[in-house]
Coordinates of C-alpha atoms in Angstrom, one line a residue:
Chain A
M2 CA 29.8 -153.0 -52.5
L3 CA 28.7 -150.0 -51.8
F4 CA 32.2 -148.0 -53.3
A5 CA 33.9 -148.6 -56.3
K6 CA 37.5 -150.8 -55.0
P7 CA 39.6 -148.0 -56.1
L8 CA 37.3 -145.5 -54.0
A9 CA 37.0 -147.7 -51.5
E10 CA 40.9 -147.8 -51.6
L11 CA 41.3 -144.0 -51.1
I12 CA 39.1 -143.7 -48.8
A13 CA 40.7 -146.8 -46.6
E14 CA 44.3 -144.7 -46.9
L15 CA 43.0 -141.5 -45.8
E16 CA 41.2 -142.9 -43.2
K17 CA 44.6 -144.1 -41.7
L18 CA 45.7 -140.2 -41.4
P19 CA 45.5 -138.7 -37.8
G20 CA 42.4 -136.7 -36.9
V21 CA 40.2 -138.4 -40.3
G22 CA 37.1 -140.4 -39.4
P23 CA 35.4 -142.5 -42.1
K24 CA 33.2 -139.5 -42.8
S25 CA 36.2 -137.1 -43.5
A26 CA 37.6 -139.5 -45.1
Q27 CA 34.7 -140.0 -47.7
R28 CA 34.5 -136.5 -47.9
L29 CA 38.1 -136.2 -49.0
A30 CA 38.1 -139.3 -51.1
Y31 CA 35.1 -137.7 -53.1
H32 CA 36.8 -134.3 -53.4
L33 CA 40.0 -135.7 -55.0
L34 CA 37.6 -137.5 -57.4
R35 CA 36.0 -133.9 -58.1
V36 CA 39.4 -131.8 -58.4
P37 CA 41.3 -132.1 -61.8
D38 CA 43.5 -134.5 -62.6
H39 CA 46.9 -132.9 -62.2
E40 CA 45.8 -131.2 -58.9
A41 CA 45.4 -134.3 -58.0
S42 CA 48.6 -136.0 -59.1
K43 CA 50.2 -133.0 -57.4
L44 CA 48.8 -134.0 -53.5
A45 CA 49.9 -137.4 -54.6
S46 CA 53.6 -136.4 -56.1
S47 CA 54.3 -133.7 -53.2
I48 CA 53.6 -137.2 -50.7
L49 CA 56.2 -139.0 -52.7
N50 CA 58.7 -136.1 -53.2
A51 CA 58.8 -134.9 -49.3
K52 CA 59.3 -138.7 -48.6
E53 CA 62.7 -139.0 -50.7
K54 CA 63.8 -135.6 -50.3
L55 CA 63.7 -134.8 -46.4
R56 CA 65.4 -136.6 -43.5
F57 CA 66.7 -136.0 -40.0
C58 CA 69.4 -133.5 -39.5
V59 CA 72.5 -135.5 -38.5
R60 CA 73.0 -133.3 -35.5
C61 CA 69.4 -132.0 -34.3
Q62 CA 67.4 -134.3 -35.6
N63 CA 65.2 -131.7 -37.3
I64 CA 63.4 -132.0 -40.6
S65 CA 65.6 -131.4 -43.5
E66 CA 66.2 -131.6 -47.2
Q67 CA 70.4 -131.6 -46.0
D68 CA 72.2 -134.0 -44.1
E69 CA 72.3 -130.7 -41.5
C70 CA 69.4 -128.5 -41.0
E71 CA 69.4 -124.6 -41.9
I72 CA 69.2 -123.9 -37.8
C73 CA 72.6 -125.9 -37.2
K74 CA 74.2 -124.5 -40.0
D75 CA 73.7 -121.0 -39.4
V76 CA 76.7 -119.3 -37.9
R77 CA 74.8 -116.8 -36.2
R78 CA 73.4 -119.0 -33.5
D79 CA 74.1 -119.5 -30.2
K80 CA 76.4 -122.3 -30.2
T81 CA 76.3 -122.7 -26.5
V82 CA 72.5 -123.2 -26.2
V83 CA 70.3 -126.4 -27.4
C84 CA 66.4 -126.4 -26.8
V85 CA 65.2 -129.9 -26.3
V86 CA 61.6 -130.5 -28.2
G87 CA 59.0 -133.2 -28.9
E88 CA 58.7 -133.2 -32.4
P89 CA 59.9 -131.0 -35.1
R90 CA 56.7 -129.4 -35.3
D91 CA 57.6 -127.8 -31.7
I92 CA 60.4 -126.3 -33.7
V93 CA 58.0 -123.9 -36.2
A94 CA 56.0 -122.9 -33.1
I95 CA 59.3 -121.2 -31.2
E96 CA 61.1 -120.1 -34.2
R97 CA 57.2 -118.1 -35.2
I98 CA 58.3 -116.1 -32.2
N99 CA 61.4 -114.8 -33.7
D100 CA 63.8 -114.4 -30.5
Y101 CA 65.1 -117.8 -29.6
R102 CA 68.5 -117.8 -31.2
G103 CA 70.3 -120.8 -29.6
Q104 CA 70.7 -124.5 -31.2
Y105 CA 67.7 -126.8 -31.1
H106 CA 67.3 -130.9 -30.5
V107 CA 64.2 -133.0 -31.6
L108 CA 63.5 -136.0 -29.4
H109 CA 60.7 -137.5 -31.7
G110 CA 58.6 -138.1 -29.1
L111 CA 58.2 -138.5 -25.0
I112 CA 58.7 -140.5 -22.2
S113 CA 55.4 -142.2 -21.8
P114 CA 55.2 -146.0 -20.1
V115 CA 51.8 -146.2 -20.8
D116 CA 52.2 -146.3 -24.4
N117 CA 55.5 -148.2 -24.0
I118 CA 57.8 -145.4 -25.1
F119 CA 60.9 -145.3 -23.4
P120 CA 64.3 -142.9 -23.1
E121 CA 65.8 -145.4 -25.4
Q122 CA 63.5 -144.8 -28.2
L123 CA 63.8 -141.2 -27.8
R124 CA 66.8 -138.9 -29.8
I125 CA 68.3 -138.6 -26.2
R126 CA 71.8 -140.4 -27.4
E127 CA 72.1 -138.3 -29.9
L128 CA 71.7 -135.6 -27.5
L129 CA 74.8 -137.0 -25.3
E130 CA 76.7 -137.2 -28.5
R131 CA 76.4 -133.1 -29.0
F132 CA 78.1 -132.4 -26.0
H133 CA 81.0 -134.2 -26.9
H134 CA 81.5 -131.7 -30.1
E135 CA 79.4 -128.6 -29.4
P136 CA 80.2 -126.0 -26.9
L137 CA 76.9 -126.5 -25.3
E138 CA 76.4 -124.9 -22.0
E139 CA 72.6 -124.7 -21.6
V140 CA 70.0 -126.7 -22.1
I141 CA 66.6 -125.4 -21.7
V142 CA 63.8 -128.4 -22.0
A143 CA 60.4 -127.6 -23.9
T144 CA 59.0 -130.2 -24.0
N145 CA 55.0 -129.9 -23.6
P146 CA 53.3 -129.4 -20.3
T147 CA 52.0 -132.8 -19.8
I148 CA 52.9 -135.9 -17.6
E149 CA 55.0 -137.0 -20.9
G150 CA 56.7 -133.8 -21.0
D151 CA 57.4 -133.3 -17.8
S152 CA 58.9 -136.9 -17.1
T153 CA 61.0 -136.5 -20.3
A154 CA 61.9 -133.2 -18.5
L155 CA 63.0 -134.4 -15.2
Y156 CA 64.9 -137.5 -16.8
L157 CA 66.6 -135.2 -18.6
A158 CA 67.6 -132.9 -16.2
K159 CA 68.8 -136.1 -14.2
L160 CA 71.0 -137.3 -16.9
L161 CA 72.6 -133.6 -17.9
K162 CA 73.2 -131.7 -14.5
P163 CA 76.3 -134.6 -13.4
V164 CA 77.6 -133.5 -16.5
G165 CA 78.2 -130.1 -15.7
L166 CA 75.0 -128.7 -17.8
K167 CA 72.7 -126.2 -16.8
V168 CA 68.8 -127.3 -17.3
T169 CA 66.5 -125.1 -17.6
R170 CA 62.5 -125.6 -18.1
I171 CA 60.0 -123.5 -19.9
A172 CA 58.0 -122.5 -17.6
H173 CA 54.1 -123.3 -16.8
G174 CA 51.8 -120.8 -16.0
M175 CA 48.7 -118.9 -17.2
P176 CA 48.6 -118.3 -20.8
V177 CA 48.9 -114.4 -21.9
G178 CA 45.3 -112.9 -22.3
G179 CA 43.9 -115.8 -20.3
E180 CA 41.4 -115.5 -17.3
L181 CA 42.0 -116.4 -13.4
D182 CA 38.6 -117.2 -13.8
Y183 CA 38.9 -119.8 -16.4
A184 CA 42.4 -121.3 -15.7
D185 CA 42.4 -125.2 -14.3
S186 CA 43.9 -125.8 -10.8
A187 CA 46.7 -127.7 -12.3
T188 CA 47.7 -124.1 -14.3
L189 CA 46.9 -122.1 -11.8
L190 CA 49.2 -124.1 -9.6
S191 CA 52.3 -123.9 -12.3
A192 CA 51.4 -120.2 -12.5
I193 CA 52.4 -119.7 -8.6
E194 CA 55.0 -122.4 -8.5
Y195 CA 56.8 -120.3 -11.4
R196 CA 55.8 -117.0 -10.2
R197 CA 58.8 -114.1 -10.1
E198 CA 59.6 -111.6 -8.2
M199 CA 58.6 -108.0 -10.0
Chain B
M522 CA 61.9 -119.9 -44.3
L523 CA 60.1 -122.0 -41.4
F524 CA 59.8 -125.5 -43.0
A525 CA 62.0 -127.2 -45.9
K526 CA 60.9 -126.8 -49.5
P527 CA 59.6 -130.3 -50.2
L528 CA 57.5 -129.9 -46.6
A529 CA 56.1 -126.8 -47.2
E530 CA 54.7 -127.9 -50.9
L531 CA 53.2 -131.1 -49.0
I532 CA 51.5 -128.9 -46.4
A533 CA 50.2 -126.3 -49.2
E534 CA 48.8 -129.2 -51.3
L535 CA 47.2 -130.7 -47.7
E536 CA 45.7 -127.1 -46.9
K537 CA 43.6 -127.6 -50.5
L538 CA 41.9 -130.2 -49.2
P539 CA 38.2 -129.4 -47.8
G540 CA 38.2 -128.9 -44.1
V541 CA 41.8 -129.1 -44.2
G542 CA 43.3 -125.7 -42.3
P543 CA 46.6 -124.7 -42.2
K544 CA 47.4 -126.5 -38.6
S545 CA 46.0 -129.9 -39.8
A546 CA 48.0 -129.8 -43.0
Q547 CA 51.1 -129.3 -40.5
R548 CA 49.8 -132.2 -38.7
L549 CA 49.3 -134.3 -41.6
A550 CA 52.5 -133.8 -43.5
Y551 CA 54.5 -134.6 -40.2
H552 CA 52.7 -137.5 -39.8
L553 CA 53.8 -138.5 -43.6
L554 CA 57.0 -137.7 -42.8
R555 CA 56.8 -140.0 -40.0
V556 CA 55.3 -143.3 -41.3
P557 CA 57.0 -145.8 -43.2
D558 CA 57.9 -145.0 -46.7
H559 CA 55.4 -147.7 -48.0
E560 CA 52.8 -146.2 -46.0
A561 CA 53.2 -142.9 -47.6
S562 CA 53.6 -144.5 -50.8
K563 CA 50.3 -146.3 -50.3
L564 CA 48.3 -143.0 -50.0
A565 CA 50.0 -141.4 -53.1
S566 CA 49.7 -144.3 -55.5
S567 CA 45.6 -145.0 -54.4
I568 CA 45.0 -141.0 -55.2
L569 CA 46.8 -141.8 -58.6
N570 CA 44.9 -145.1 -59.0
A571 CA 40.9 -143.6 -57.9
K572 CA 41.4 -140.7 -60.4
E573 CA 42.7 -143.3 -63.0
K574 CA 40.2 -146.4 -62.9
L575 CA 37.0 -144.2 -61.9
R576 CA 34.8 -142.3 -64.4
F577 CA 31.2 -141.2 -64.2
C578 CA 28.5 -144.0 -65.6
V579 CA 27.5 -142.8 -68.6
R580 CA 23.5 -143.4 -67.3
C581 CA 23.3 -142.1 -64.2
Q582 CA 26.3 -140.3 -63.4
N583 CA 27.6 -142.0 -60.5
I584 CA 31.6 -142.9 -59.6
S585 CA 32.2 -145.6 -61.3
E586 CA 34.8 -148.5 -62.6
Q587 CA 32.9 -149.4 -65.7
D588 CA 31.4 -147.4 -68.5
E589 CA 28.1 -148.5 -66.8
C590 CA 27.7 -148.5 -62.7
E591 CA 27.6 -151.5 -60.9
I592 CA 23.3 -150.5 -59.9
C593 CA 22.8 -149.4 -63.6
K594 CA 23.5 -153.1 -64.5
D595 CA 21.5 -154.4 -62.0
V596 CA 18.8 -156.2 -63.7
R597 CA 16.8 -156.7 -60.4
R598 CA 16.5 -153.1 -59.9
D599 CA 13.4 -151.3 -60.7
K600 CA 13.6 -149.4 -64.2
T601 CA 10.8 -147.5 -63.7
V602 CA 11.8 -145.4 -60.7
V603 CA 15.2 -143.0 -60.4
C604 CA 15.8 -141.2 -57.5
V605 CA 17.8 -137.8 -58.4
V606 CA 20.6 -137.1 -56.1
G607 CA 22.9 -134.2 -55.4
E608 CA 26.3 -136.1 -54.7
P609 CA 27.5 -139.5 -55.4
R610 CA 27.6 -139.7 -51.6
D611 CA 24.2 -139.4 -50.9
I612 CA 23.6 -142.5 -53.4
V613 CA 26.1 -144.5 -50.7
A614 CA 23.6 -142.7 -47.8
I615 CA 20.3 -144.2 -49.3
E616 CA 21.9 -147.7 -50.4
R617 CA 23.6 -148.3 -46.9
I618 CA 19.1 -148.1 -45.8
N619 CA 18.8 -151.0 -47.9
D620 CA 15.2 -150.7 -48.9
Y621 CA 15.5 -148.6 -52.6
R622 CA 15.6 -151.0 -55.0
G623 CA 15.2 -148.7 -57.9
Q624 CA 17.6 -146.2 -60.3
Y625 CA 20.0 -143.2 -59.4
H626 CA 20.6 -140.1 -61.4
V627 CA 23.4 -137.9 -59.9
L628 CA 23.5 -134.3 -60.6
H629 CA 26.8 -133.2 -59.7
G630 CA 25.7 -130.3 -57.3
L631 CA 22.5 -128.0 -56.6
I632 CA 21.4 -124.8 -57.9
S633 CA 22.6 -122.2 -56.1
P634 CA 23.1 -118.6 -58.0
V635 CA 25.1 -116.9 -55.2
D636 CA 27.7 -119.9 -56.0
N637 CA 27.3 -119.2 -59.6
I638 CA 25.4 -122.7 -60.2
F639 CA 22.8 -122.7 -62.9
P640 CA 20.7 -125.7 -63.9
E641 CA 23.0 -125.9 -67.1
Q642 CA 25.8 -127.0 -65.0
L643 CA 24.4 -129.8 -63.6
R644 CA 23.6 -133.2 -65.5
I645 CA 20.1 -132.4 -65.8
R646 CA 20.9 -132.9 -69.4
E647 CA 21.7 -136.7 -68.9
L648 CA 18.6 -137.0 -66.7
L649 CA 16.3 -135.8 -70.0
E650 CA 18.7 -138.0 -72.3
R651 CA 17.2 -141.0 -70.1
F652 CA 13.2 -140.8 -70.5
H653 CA 14.5 -141.3 -74.0
H654 CA 15.6 -144.9 -73.6
E655 CA 14.5 -145.7 -70.2
P656 CA 11.1 -146.8 -69.0
L657 CA 11.1 -144.1 -66.1
E658 CA 7.7 -143.0 -64.6
E659 CA 8.4 -141.7 -61.8
V660 CA 11.6 -139.1 -60.3
I661 CA 12.0 -139.0 -56.5
V662 CA 13.7 -135.9 -55.7
A663 CA 16.2 -136.8 -53.0
T664 CA 18.2 -133.1 -52.8
N665 CA 19.4 -131.8 -49.2
P666 CA 16.8 -130.3 -47.6
T667 CA 18.1 -126.5 -48.0
I668 CA 17.7 -123.8 -50.1
E669 CA 19.6 -125.1 -53.0
G670 CA 18.3 -128.7 -52.4
D671 CA 14.7 -127.4 -52.8
S672 CA 15.0 -125.2 -55.6
T673 CA 16.7 -128.3 -57.8
A674 CA 13.8 -130.1 -56.7
L675 CA 11.8 -127.3 -57.8
Y676 CA 13.0 -126.8 -60.8
L677 CA 13.2 -130.2 -61.6
A678 CA 9.2 -130.7 -61.0
K679 CA 8.6 -127.7 -63.7
L680 CA 10.8 -129.4 -66.0
L681 CA 10.1 -133.1 -65.5
K682 CA 5.8 -133.1 -64.4
P683 CA 5.1 -131.6 -68.5
V684 CA 6.6 -134.5 -69.5
G685 CA 4.3 -137.1 -67.7
L686 CA 6.0 -138.1 -65.2
K687 CA 5.5 -138.8 -61.6
V688 CA 7.9 -136.5 -59.5
T689 CA 8.0 -137.0 -56.0
R690 CA 10.4 -135.0 -53.0
I691 CA 11.4 -136.8 -50.0
A692 CA 9.7 -135.9 -46.5
H693 CA 11.4 -133.2 -44.3
G694 CA 10.6 -133.6 -41.2
M695 CA 11.5 -134.6 -37.5
P696 CA 14.5 -136.6 -37.7
V697 CA 13.9 -140.3 -36.0
G698 CA 14.5 -139.9 -32.4
G699 CA 14.2 -136.1 -31.9
E700 CA 12.9 -133.9 -29.7
L701 CA 10.4 -131.2 -30.8
D702 CA 12.2 -129.4 -28.4
Y703 CA 15.3 -129.0 -29.6
A704 CA 13.5 -128.5 -33.1
D705 CA 14.6 -125.2 -35.5
S706 CA 11.4 -123.9 -36.4
A707 CA 11.9 -124.8 -40.4
T708 CA 11.8 -128.2 -39.8
L709 CA 8.8 -128.5 -37.8
L710 CA 7.3 -126.5 -39.9
S711 CA 8.0 -128.8 -42.8
A712 CA 7.3 -132.2 -40.2
I713 CA 3.6 -130.9 -39.9
E714 CA 3.4 -129.4 -43.8
Y715 CA 4.3 -133.1 -44.8
R716 CA 1.7 -134.5 -42.4
R717 CA 0.3 -138.0 -43.1
E718 CA -3.3 -139.4 -41.5
M719 CA -2.7 -142.2 -39.3

């Protein structure tokens, strides 16, 4: 046995984390053994605390400490627009630009038949439910510009347009500061497709 | 506030881990929120359990569940040779090759004046202590082939040779399977220096 049992167990648990291979799990475990007890306890308790305190907002499905999240409760935000994203972290990315002032809706995944993720597993039912209670007019589909994100966008458009909603998709194109020379052809193609009159 | 407080706290704790930047701390935190409660608790408890159960072997300073580690307790191992390493993980690397059958000693660091790490902070006193009780004859210094590892080796040689111990250093040279063409000159220089008659 190379590792003492509690160490082997810790390494095994760390290895389950995304992006953490056997080598970095070992590195993290040894680090945790080296730091003062109170520091390791703080990490452990912050995990337990986050799991205990956080839930999904009943409205937008974002991570929240209350039944309804801060963004949904904010009366200054535009109640007629909802931006649909795949993951809670996507909201953080959009909020960071400090420009969008509407609502959100988190699907918690994207349609991906190869990974066995179908529309029923996403929070689409909850999105439809919102139209009955909220004065929504436009749905901005801000899922990733990937096959999964695009299929999800297409699915939502087919579902929501008949209900009389305006469904828009965030633009795919050249990243600001990027060079045409280095862009992949799918991005370039999208940039031309999404072109706008000047 | 972009993140709910318990989430922000969890991200902050994760960011303290080595090699975990703000982005991967977020990724890990969201992952932990997504997994079942019992899985997150297992990680938290394995951290606490490892901190509680593990200590340093009184003899070799390796991580151990008992006062004396499995290797030190193993009577079939050669008690006359001790291999000095910087970190407990180095023992794992050497044990993996399944060839070395002597003792170990973990310094818990390497001499590095720029990082304010001097001999007094390393477990060198504990190493000297062992000579009084153990039938040691040879000390193999297996610290990393870096400036810190080499200075530590030099320091130990100066300290231990006068006591009548044979002090050896692991070879620095070409990694097996490497190509001369790609080797850095320090490695090549060492490979020539450490050359052996065939």
